[in-house]
mmCIF file of C-alpha atoms in Angstrom:
data_model
loop_
_atom_site.group_PDB
_atom_site.id
_atom_site.type_symbol
_atom_site.label_atom_id
_atom_site.label_comp_id
_atom_site.label_asym_id
_atom_site.label_seq_id
_atom_site.Cartn_x
_atom_site.Cartn_y
_atom_site.Cartn_z
ATOM 1 C CA UNK M 17 100.625 77.471 98.568
ATOM 2 C CA UNK M 18 103.310 78.238 101.386
ATOM 3 C CA UNK M 19 102.220 80.075 104.041
ATOM 4 C CA UNK M 20 104.495 82.870 106.046
ATOM 5 C CA UNK M 21 103.372 83.115 110.287
ATOM 6 C CA UNK M 22 104.688 86.237 110.657
ATOM 7 C CA UNK M 23 106.383 87.347 114.681
ATOM 8 C CA UNK M 24 105.618 84.572 115.920
ATOM 9 C CA UNK M 25 107.423 85.720 118.966
ATOM 10 C CA UNK M 26 105.672 82.719 121.701
ATOM 11 C CA UNK M 27 105.906 80.233 119.022
ATOM 12 C CA UNK M 28 102.891 79.747 119.733
ATOM 13 C CA UNK M 29 101.390 79.977 115.913
ATOM 14 C CA UNK M 30 101.076 76.489 114.631
ATOM 15 C CA UNK M 31 99.548 75.328 118.276
ATOM 16 C CA UNK M 32 96.707 77.673 118.520
ATOM 17 C CA UNK M 33 94.674 77.323 115.694
ATOM 18 C CA UNK M 34 94.419 73.620 113.727
ATOM 19 C CA UNK M 35 96.898 74.637 110.040
ATOM 20 C CA UNK M 36 96.971 71.211 109.597
ATOM 21 C CA UNK M 37 92.825 71.409 108.323
ATOM 22 C CA UNK M 38 94.501 73.505 105.296
ATOM 23 C CA UNK M 39 95.895 69.740 104.227
ATOM 24 C CA UNK M 40 97.934 68.903 101.184
ATOM 25 C CA UNK M 41 97.297 72.071 99.772
ATOM 26 C CA UNK M 42 99.094 74.252 101.203
ATOM 27 C CA UNK M 43 103.404 74.113 103.469
ATOM 28 C CA UNK M 44 102.680 75.877 106.373
ATOM 29 C CA UNK M 45 106.330 77.696 108.148
ATOM 30 C CA UNK M 46 106.807 79.822 111.564
ATOM 31 C CA UNK M 47 109.214 83.070 111.895
ATOM 32 C CA UNK M 48 109.679 82.812 115.542
ATOM 33 C CA UNK M 49 112.076 85.978 114.908
ATOM 34 C CA UNK M 50 111.944 89.068 113.681
ATOM 35 C CA UNK M 51 112.519 89.847 109.997
ATOM 36 C CA UNK M 52 115.270 92.619 109.608
ATOM 37 C CA UNK M 53 113.860 95.033 107.066
ATOM 38 C CA UNK M 54 117.375 93.757 104.573
ATOM 39 C CA UNK M 55 115.965 89.788 104.479
ATOM 40 C CA UNK M 56 112.970 90.184 104.861
ATOM 41 C CA UNK M 57 112.134 89.890 99.994
ATOM 42 C CA UNK M 58 114.817 87.161 100.323
ATOM 43 C CA UNK M 59 112.684 85.146 103.179
ATOM 44 C CA UNK M 60 109.424 86.054 102.021
ATOM 45 C CA UNK M 61 110.434 86.298 97.430
ATOM 46 C CA UNK M 62 108.045 82.474 97.424
ATOM 47 C CA UNK M 63 105.555 82.570 100.157
ATOM 48 C CA UNK M 64 101.166 82.930 98.059
ATOM 49 C CA UNK M 65 100.133 83.765 101.347
ATOM 50 C CA UNK M 66 101.725 86.252 105.107
ATOM 51 C CA UNK M 67 99.292 86.573 107.779
ATOM 52 C CA UNK M 68 101.329 90.155 109.801
ATOM 53 C CA UNK M 69 100.861 89.752 113.365
ATOM 54 C CA UNK M 70 99.359 93.724 113.889
ATOM 55 C CA UNK M 71 101.806 95.960 113.018
ATOM 56 C CA UNK M 72 104.951 94.278 114.015
ATOM 57 C CA UNK M 73 106.456 93.149 109.885
ATOM 58 C CA UNK M 74 105.209 96.231 108.137
ATOM 59 C CA UNK M 75 104.978 96.046 104.611
ATOM 60 C CA UNK M 76 105.354 99.379 102.584
ATOM 61 C CA UNK M 77 105.110 99.266 98.853
ATOM 62 C CA UNK M 78 108.211 98.847 97.676
ATOM 63 C CA UNK M 79 108.750 95.238 99.903
ATOM 64 C CA UNK M 80 104.828 94.446 98.423
ATOM 65 C CA UNK M 81 106.369 95.446 94.610
ATOM 66 C CA UNK M 82 109.329 92.751 96.006
ATOM 67 C CA UNK M 83 107.199 89.501 96.897
ATOM 68 C CA UNK M 84 105.780 88.616 93.260
ATOM 69 C CA UNK M 85 104.418 85.897 94.322
ATOM 70 C CA UNK M 86 102.026 86.293 97.396
ATOM 71 C CA UNK M 87 98.330 86.753 96.486
ATOM 72 C CA UNK M 88 96.846 87.193 100.671
ATOM 73 C CA UNK M 89 97.960 88.983 103.038
ATOM 74 C CA UNK M 90 96.238 88.566 106.965
ATOM 75 C CA UNK M 91 96.869 90.685 109.211
ATOM 76 C CA UNK M 92 96.069 90.015 112.959
ATOM 77 C CA UNK M 93 93.014 92.841 114.219
ATOM 78 C CA UNK M 94 91.533 94.635 111.319
ATOM 79 C CA UNK M 95 93.347 97.945 111.027
ATOM 80 C CA UNK M 96 96.846 97.882 110.320
ATOM 81 C CA UNK M 97 98.922 101.377 109.163
ATOM 82 C CA UNK M 98 101.776 99.216 108.609
ATOM 83 C CA UNK M 99 100.131 98.063 105.783
ATOM 84 C CA UNK M 100 100.551 100.126 101.980
ATOM 85 C CA UNK M 101 96.210 99.302 101.413
ATOM 86 C CA UNK M 102 96.729 101.039 97.702
ATOM 87 C CA UNK M 103 100.360 99.240 96.771
ATOM 88 C CA UNK M 104 98.856 95.607 97.454
ATOM 89 C CA UNK M 105 95.138 96.025 95.583
ATOM 90 C CA UNK M 106 97.315 97.486 92.259
ATOM 91 C CA UNK M 107 98.990 94.152 92.798
ATOM 92 C CA UNK M 108 95.846 92.604 93.533
ATOM 93 C CA UNK M 109 96.769 91.123 96.364
ATOM 94 C CA UNK M 110 93.597 90.864 98.899
ATOM 95 C CA UNK M 111 94.743 92.036 102.694
ATOM 96 C CA UNK M 112 92.203 90.421 104.928
ATOM 97 C CA UNK M 113 91.935 91.263 109.099
ATOM 98 C CA UNK M 114 91.449 88.700 111.483
ATOM 99 C CA UNK M 115 89.967 89.584 115.012
ATOM 100 C CA UNK M 116 91.050 88.680 118.115
ATOM 101 C CA UNK M 117 88.744 88.171 121.271
ATOM 102 C CA UNK M 118 86.449 90.664 122.409
ATOM 103 C CA UNK M 119 87.980 90.995 126.079
ATOM 104 C CA UNK M 120 91.501 92.503 124.861
ATOM 105 C CA UNK M 121 91.333 95.636 125.423
ATOM 106 C CA UNK M 122 91.258 95.276 129.495
ATOM 107 C CA UNK M 123 94.256 93.130 129.177
ATOM 108 C CA UNK M 124 95.940 96.869 127.550
ATOM 109 C CA UNK M 125 94.117 97.565 130.244
ATOM 110 C CA UNK M 126 95.050 96.368 133.021
ATOM 111 C CA UNK M 127 98.266 96.962 131.497
ATOM 112 C CA UNK M 128 98.617 100.759 131.724
ATOM 113 C CA UNK M 129 97.726 100.036 135.598
ATOM 114 C CA UNK M 130 100.749 98.008 135.792
ATOM 115 C CA UNK M 131 103.437 100.942 134.389
ATOM 116 C CA UNK M 132 101.449 103.757 137.304
ATOM 117 C CA UNK M 133 101.568 100.980 139.928
ATOM 118 C CA UNK M 134 105.355 100.288 139.155
ATOM 119 C CA UNK M 135 106.017 104.210 138.639
ATOM 120 C CA UNK M 136 104.406 105.102 142.030
ATOM 121 C CA UNK M 137 105.676 102.713 143.996
ATOM 122 C CA UNK M 138 109.526 102.327 142.655
ATOM 123 C CA UNK M 139 108.829 98.556 141.995
ATOM 124 C CA UNK M 140 111.789 98.004 139.127
ATOM 125 C CA UNK M 141 114.211 100.832 140.925
ATOM 126 C CA UNK M 142 113.242 98.703 144.429
ATOM 127 C CA UNK M 143 113.443 95.645 142.576
ATOM 128 C CA UNK M 144 116.263 95.989 140.560
ATOM 129 C CA UNK M 145 118.130 96.587 144.460
ATOM 130 C CA UNK M 146 117.112 94.061 146.471
ATOM 131 C CA UNK M 147 118.760 91.939 143.821
ATOM 132 C CA UNK M 148 121.996 93.516 144.066
ATOM 133 C CA UNK M 149 121.168 93.118 148.629
ATOM 134 C CA UNK M 150 119.773 96.313 149.492
ATOM 135 C CA UNK M 151 117.119 97.728 151.573
ATOM 136 C CA UNK M 152 114.092 100.442 150.978
ATOM 137 C CA UNK M 153 116.130 103.074 148.501
ATOM 138 C CA UNK M 154 112.962 105.255 147.285
ATOM 139 C CA UNK M 155 109.779 106.359 148.611
ATOM 140 C CA UNK M 156 106.365 104.929 147.042
ATOM 141 C CA UNK M 157 104.144 107.161 146.558
ATOM 142 C CA UNK M 158 100.547 107.145 146.607
ATOM 143 C CA UNK M 159 97.693 107.406 144.243
ATOM 144 C CA UNK M 160 95.258 109.093 146.347
ATOM 145 C CA UNK M 161 93.904 112.554 145.723
ATOM 146 C CA UNK M 162 96.093 112.519 142.838
ATOM 147 C CA UNK M 163 95.245 113.234 139.451
ATOM 148 C CA UNK M 164 95.744 111.245 136.638
ATOM 149 C CA UNK M 165 95.218 112.425 133.138
ATOM 150 C CA UNK M 166 93.498 110.140 130.444
ATOM 151 C CA UNK M 167 93.460 110.966 126.902
ATOM 152 C CA UNK M 168 91.767 109.798 124.393
ATOM 153 C CA UNK M 169 88.561 108.905 126.759
ATOM 154 C CA UNK M 170 87.140 105.611 124.417
ATOM 155 C CA UNK M 171 86.306 101.747 125.676
ATOM 156 C CA UNK M 172 89.961 101.550 127.581
ATOM 157 C CA UNK M 173 90.606 105.505 129.023
ATOM 158 C CA UNK M 174 87.127 104.398 130.493
ATOM 159 C CA UNK M 175 88.468 101.467 131.582
ATOM 160 C CA UNK M 176 91.669 103.025 132.789
ATOM 161 C CA UNK M 177 89.279 106.059 134.118
ATOM 162 C CA UNK M 178 87.654 103.586 136.164
ATOM 163 C CA UNK M 179 90.098 102.339 138.347
ATOM 164 C CA UNK M 180 91.866 105.079 138.580
ATOM 165 C CA UNK M 181 88.579 106.012 139.867
ATOM 166 C CA UNK M 182 88.323 103.678 142.646
ATOM 167 C CA UNK M 183 92.418 104.005 144.059
ATOM 168 C CA UNK M 184 90.323 107.896 144.872
ATOM 169 C CA UNK M 185 92.337 109.649 142.275
ATOM 170 C CA UNK M 186 91.211 112.850 140.806
ATOM 171 C CA UNK M 187 90.350 112.376 137.116
ATOM 172 C CA UNK M 188 90.694 114.547 134.170
ATOM 173 C CA UNK M 189 90.109 114.031 131.099
ATOM 174 C CA UNK M 190 90.661 115.465 126.958
ATOM 175 C CA UNK M 191 91.061 114.056 123.536
ATOM 176 C CA UNK M 192 90.969 115.949 120.056
ATOM 177 C CA UNK M 193 87.125 115.169 120.124
ATOM 178 C CA UNK M 194 86.370 114.312 123.545
ATOM 179 C CA UNK M 195 83.444 116.642 124.659
ATOM 180 C CA UNK M 196 81.929 117.592 128.016
ATOM 181 C CA UNK M 197 79.168 115.838 128.263
ATOM 182 C CA UNK M 198 80.851 112.591 126.477
ATOM 183 C CA UNK M 199 83.012 113.131 129.899
ATOM 184 C CA UNK M 200 79.971 113.386 132.776
ATOM 185 C CA UNK M 201 78.545 109.598 131.390
ATOM 186 C CA UNK M 202 82.005 108.378 132.118
ATOM 187 C CA UNK M 203 82.077 110.294 135.353
ATOM 188 C CA UNK M 204 85.256 112.273 134.772
ATOM 189 C CA UNK M 205 86.122 115.909 133.843
ATOM 190 C CA UNK M 206 86.513 117.270 130.886
ATOM 191 C CA UNK M 207 89.302 119.764 130.910
ATOM 192 C CA UNK M 208 92.284 121.482 128.141
ATOM 193 C CA UNK M 209 94.817 119.568 126.604
ATOM 194 C CA UNK M 210 97.295 122.221 128.613
ATOM 195 C CA UNK M 211 94.949 122.229 131.739
ATOM 196 C CA UNK M 212 96.048 118.335 131.259
ATOM 197 C CA UNK M 213 99.045 118.262 130.653
ATOM 198 C CA UNK M 214 99.195 120.571 133.361
ATOM 199 C CA UNK M 215 97.415 119.182 136.657
ATOM 200 C CA UNK M 216 98.443 114.952 135.999
ATOM 201 C CA UNK M 217 100.053 113.773 138.485
ATOM 202 C CA UNK M 218 99.648 111.174 135.590
ATOM 203 C CA UNK M 219 99.388 110.931 132.376
ATOM 204 C CA UNK M 220 97.855 107.272 130.283
ATOM 205 C CA UNK M 221 97.514 108.019 126.752
ATOM 206 C CA UNK M 222 94.717 105.875 124.843
ATOM 207 C CA UNK M 223 94.316 107.107 121.842
ATOM 208 C CA UNK M 224 94.375 105.252 117.959
ATOM 209 C CA UNK M 225 97.014 106.609 115.742
ATOM 210 C CA UNK M 226 96.562 109.217 112.448
ATOM 211 C CA UNK M 227 97.603 112.045 111.198
ATOM 212 C CA UNK M 228 95.699 114.278 113.977
ATOM 213 C CA UNK M 229 97.217 112.618 116.603
ATOM 214 C CA UNK M 230 100.707 111.628 116.545
ATOM 215 C CA UNK M 231 102.610 114.096 118.281
ATOM 216 C CA UNK M 232 99.926 114.629 120.010
ATOM 217 C CA UNK M 233 101.492 114.987 122.596
ATOM 218 C CA UNK M 234 105.029 116.951 121.582
ATOM 219 C CA UNK M 235 108.136 119.834 123.549
ATOM 220 C CA UNK M 236 105.000 121.881 124.894
ATOM 221 C CA UNK M 237 102.787 119.408 127.026
ATOM 222 C CA UNK M 238 105.422 118.175 128.266
ATOM 223 C CA UNK M 239 107.333 120.871 129.466
ATOM 224 C CA UNK M 240 103.836 121.537 130.866
ATOM 225 C CA UNK M 241 104.032 118.538 132.922
ATOM 226 C CA UNK M 242 105.007 118.925 136.950
ATOM 227 C CA UNK M 243 108.403 117.697 136.969
ATOM 228 C CA UNK M 244 106.922 114.787 139.252
ATOM 229 C CA UNK M 245 104.311 113.394 137.197
ATOM 230 C CA UNK M 246 104.447 110.552 134.920
ATOM 231 C CA UNK M 247 103.682 110.370 131.486
ATOM 232 C CA UNK M 248 102.151 106.284 130.394
ATOM 233 C CA UNK M 249 101.991 105.017 126.605
ATOM 234 C CA UNK M 250 100.901 101.222 125.842
ATOM 235 C CA UNK M 251 98.402 102.835 122.765
ATOM 236 C CA UNK M 252 101.140 103.414 119.915
ATOM 237 C CA UNK M 253 104.703 105.727 119.752
ATOM 238 C CA UNK M 254 103.960 107.749 117.471
ATOM 239 C CA UNK M 255 101.452 110.047 119.763
ATOM 240 C CA UNK M 256 105.056 110.965 121.746
ATOM 241 C CA UNK M 257 106.962 113.132 119.690
ATOM 242 C CA UNK M 258 109.540 110.020 121.235
ATOM 243 C CA UNK M 259 113.849 112.572 121.262
ATOM 244 C CA UNK M 260 111.252 115.370 123.379
ATOM 245 C CA UNK M 261 109.940 113.088 126.170
ATOM 246 C CA UNK M 262 113.934 111.189 126.139
ATOM 247 C CA UNK M 263 115.101 114.477 126.567
ATOM 248 C CA UNK M 264 112.801 115.689 129.061
ATOM 249 C CA UNK M 265 113.838 112.153 130.831
ATOM 250 C CA UNK M 266 117.939 111.963 130.821
ATOM 251 C CA UNK M 267 117.553 116.292 132.370
ATOM 252 C CA UNK M 268 114.799 115.261 135.221
ATOM 253 C CA UNK M 269 112.220 117.472 134.198
ATOM 254 C CA UNK M 270 110.014 114.222 133.523
ATOM 255 C CA UNK M 271 110.200 112.384 137.153
ATOM 256 C CA UNK M 272 109.750 109.923 134.277
ATOM 257 C CA UNK M 273 107.592 107.096 132.292
ATOM 258 C CA UNK M 274 106.142 104.089 131.358
ATOM 259 C CA UNK M 275 106.136 102.525 127.937
ATOM 260 C CA UNK M 276 105.046 99.298 125.858
ATOM 261 C CA UNK M 277 105.863 100.733 122.224
ATOM 262 C CA UNK M 278 108.857 102.244 120.419
ATOM 263 C CA UNK M 279 109.128 104.169 116.962
ATOM 264 C CA UNK M 280 111.593 101.256 115.891
ATOM 265 C CA UNK M 281 110.000 97.861 117.635
ATOM 266 C CA UNK M 282 111.942 95.510 118.619
ATOM 267 C CA UNK M 283 113.934 97.536 120.487
ATOM 268 C CA UNK M 284 117.521 98.176 120.009
ATOM 269 C CA UNK M 285 119.851 96.170 122.966
ATOM 270 C CA UNK M 286 121.482 99.918 122.594
ATOM 271 C CA UNK M 287 119.024 102.783 122.674
ATOM 272 C CA UNK M 288 119.528 105.490 125.342
ATOM 273 C CA UNK M 289 115.545 103.873 126.976
ATOM 274 C CA UNK M 290 117.196 100.928 128.221
ATOM 275 C CA UNK M 291 120.018 102.667 129.704
ATOM 276 C CA UNK M 292 117.516 104.834 131.870
ATOM 277 C CA UNK M 293 116.619 103.834 135.847
ATOM 278 C CA UNK M 294 112.891 106.211 135.349
ATOM 279 C CA UNK M 295 111.072 104.956 133.198
ATOM 280 C CA UNK M 296 109.623 101.180 133.071
ATOM 281 C CA UNK M 297 109.668 99.308 129.471
ATOM 282 C CA UNK M 298 107.316 95.946 128.569
ATOM 283 C CA UNK M 299 108.155 94.783 124.742
ATOM 284 C CA UNK M 300 104.620 95.225 122.810
ATOM 285 C CA UNK M 301 102.385 93.819 125.491
ATOM 286 C CA UNK M 302 99.033 95.166 125.395
ATOM 287 C CA UNK M 303 97.718 92.628 123.566
ATOM 288 C CA UNK M 304 98.754 90.194 124.357
ATOM 289 C CA UNK M 305 97.744 87.426 125.804
ATOM 290 C CA UNK M 306 96.706 82.719 125.725
ATOM 291 C CA UNK M 307 93.201 84.359 124.922
ATOM 292 C CA UNK M 308 93.525 86.872 121.711
ATOM 293 C CA UNK M 309 96.708 85.522 119.127
ATOM 294 C CA UNK M 310 94.246 82.141 120.040
ATOM 295 C CA UNK M 311 91.381 84.240 118.600
ATOM 296 C CA UNK M 312 93.996 85.520 116.559
ATOM 297 C CA UNK M 313 95.190 82.855 114.606
ATOM 298 C CA UNK M 314 91.863 81.001 114.607
ATOM 299 C CA UNK M 315 90.519 84.436 112.561
ATOM 300 C CA UNK M 316 94.418 83.962 110.625
ATOM 301 C CA UNK M 317 93.533 80.841 109.558
ATOM 302 C CA UNK M 318 89.786 81.327 108.603
ATOM 303 C CA UNK M 319 90.710 83.801 106.063
ATOM 304 C CA UNK M 320 93.076 81.380 104.601
ATOM 305 C CA UNK M 321 90.676 79.252 104.217
ATOM 306 C CA UNK M 322 87.891 81.651 103.090
ATOM 307 C CA UNK M 323 90.081 82.791 100.015
ATOM 308 C CA UNK M 324 91.103 79.731 98.678
ATOM 309 C CA UNK M 325 87.978 78.980 99.129
ATOM 310 C CA UNK M 326 87.006 81.881 96.124
ATOM 311 C CA UNK M 327 85.109 83.696 99.055
ATOM 312 C CA UNK M 328 87.860 85.901 101.615
ATOM 313 C CA UNK M 329 86.119 87.109 103.999
ATOM 314 C CA UNK M 330 87.147 91.064 105.449
ATOM 315 C CA UNK M 331 88.271 92.470 103.441
ATOM 316 C CA UNK M 332 90.070 95.582 104.468
ATOM 317 C CA UNK M 333 91.657 97.194 100.740
ATOM 318 C CA UNK M 334 89.156 98.129 97.704
#
């Protein structure tokens, strides 16, 4: 049996879990580099088991139908919108989840704050200018007294809101399902969507992507924002109308953005965002940590072992 470990960018998959426990029953291969769409069928057609790292590599029906030997697909995490579950079910492919560390959410909220601080303090620009021999080329801005708009007040949004309060910011929140009572319990102010975008000095997104939330940050929401305001997205790229955001950033209708997620990942080397000096870019690091990846790969190994034993665990498709 052949097992593929996909998108192992850091080369840790075979160190963080003891795949040798599969013994002579399985041959395990890690793929360090991202497989472009045109190469996936050729690279994966001989594998019985594939372990996918989150949504890095999508598995639409066309790809699934082109992998005749595939019998088990394991995704790290317990939700993966990039896998066509119905296609897997039709093919008799079992899809299992592999949970990460319990404190993984903390890492994402920390990264959101790294972006917020970098934007307010102009860190990336000042760092680059210091290396060019320059000195004090921008004016850092304080956070105290400013307004933080949190879109989505679940675990991540609440964690971000609490840090904002610690910095002395006024914190407002909105989401499609949020109530004033729930916001009050978190110690923040519930406001309508338009008001949140209009009032905020920085908006941080913490929603699950769905048909209801796709492009929740549209051209109208961006137009409502102050020209001095920032947008931070460490959730999912689909929450934002990306062309509208790029246009606002290019034309100075928005002061800047901190982005950890992108419509196409890895972000192409020639993407227009890479040329803008008013954005902070990170390569989808929100969930990346040694602790989380150790839990991911150990859970994935457990899923493979359970499936081989005839008792699959954490099955995600009917």
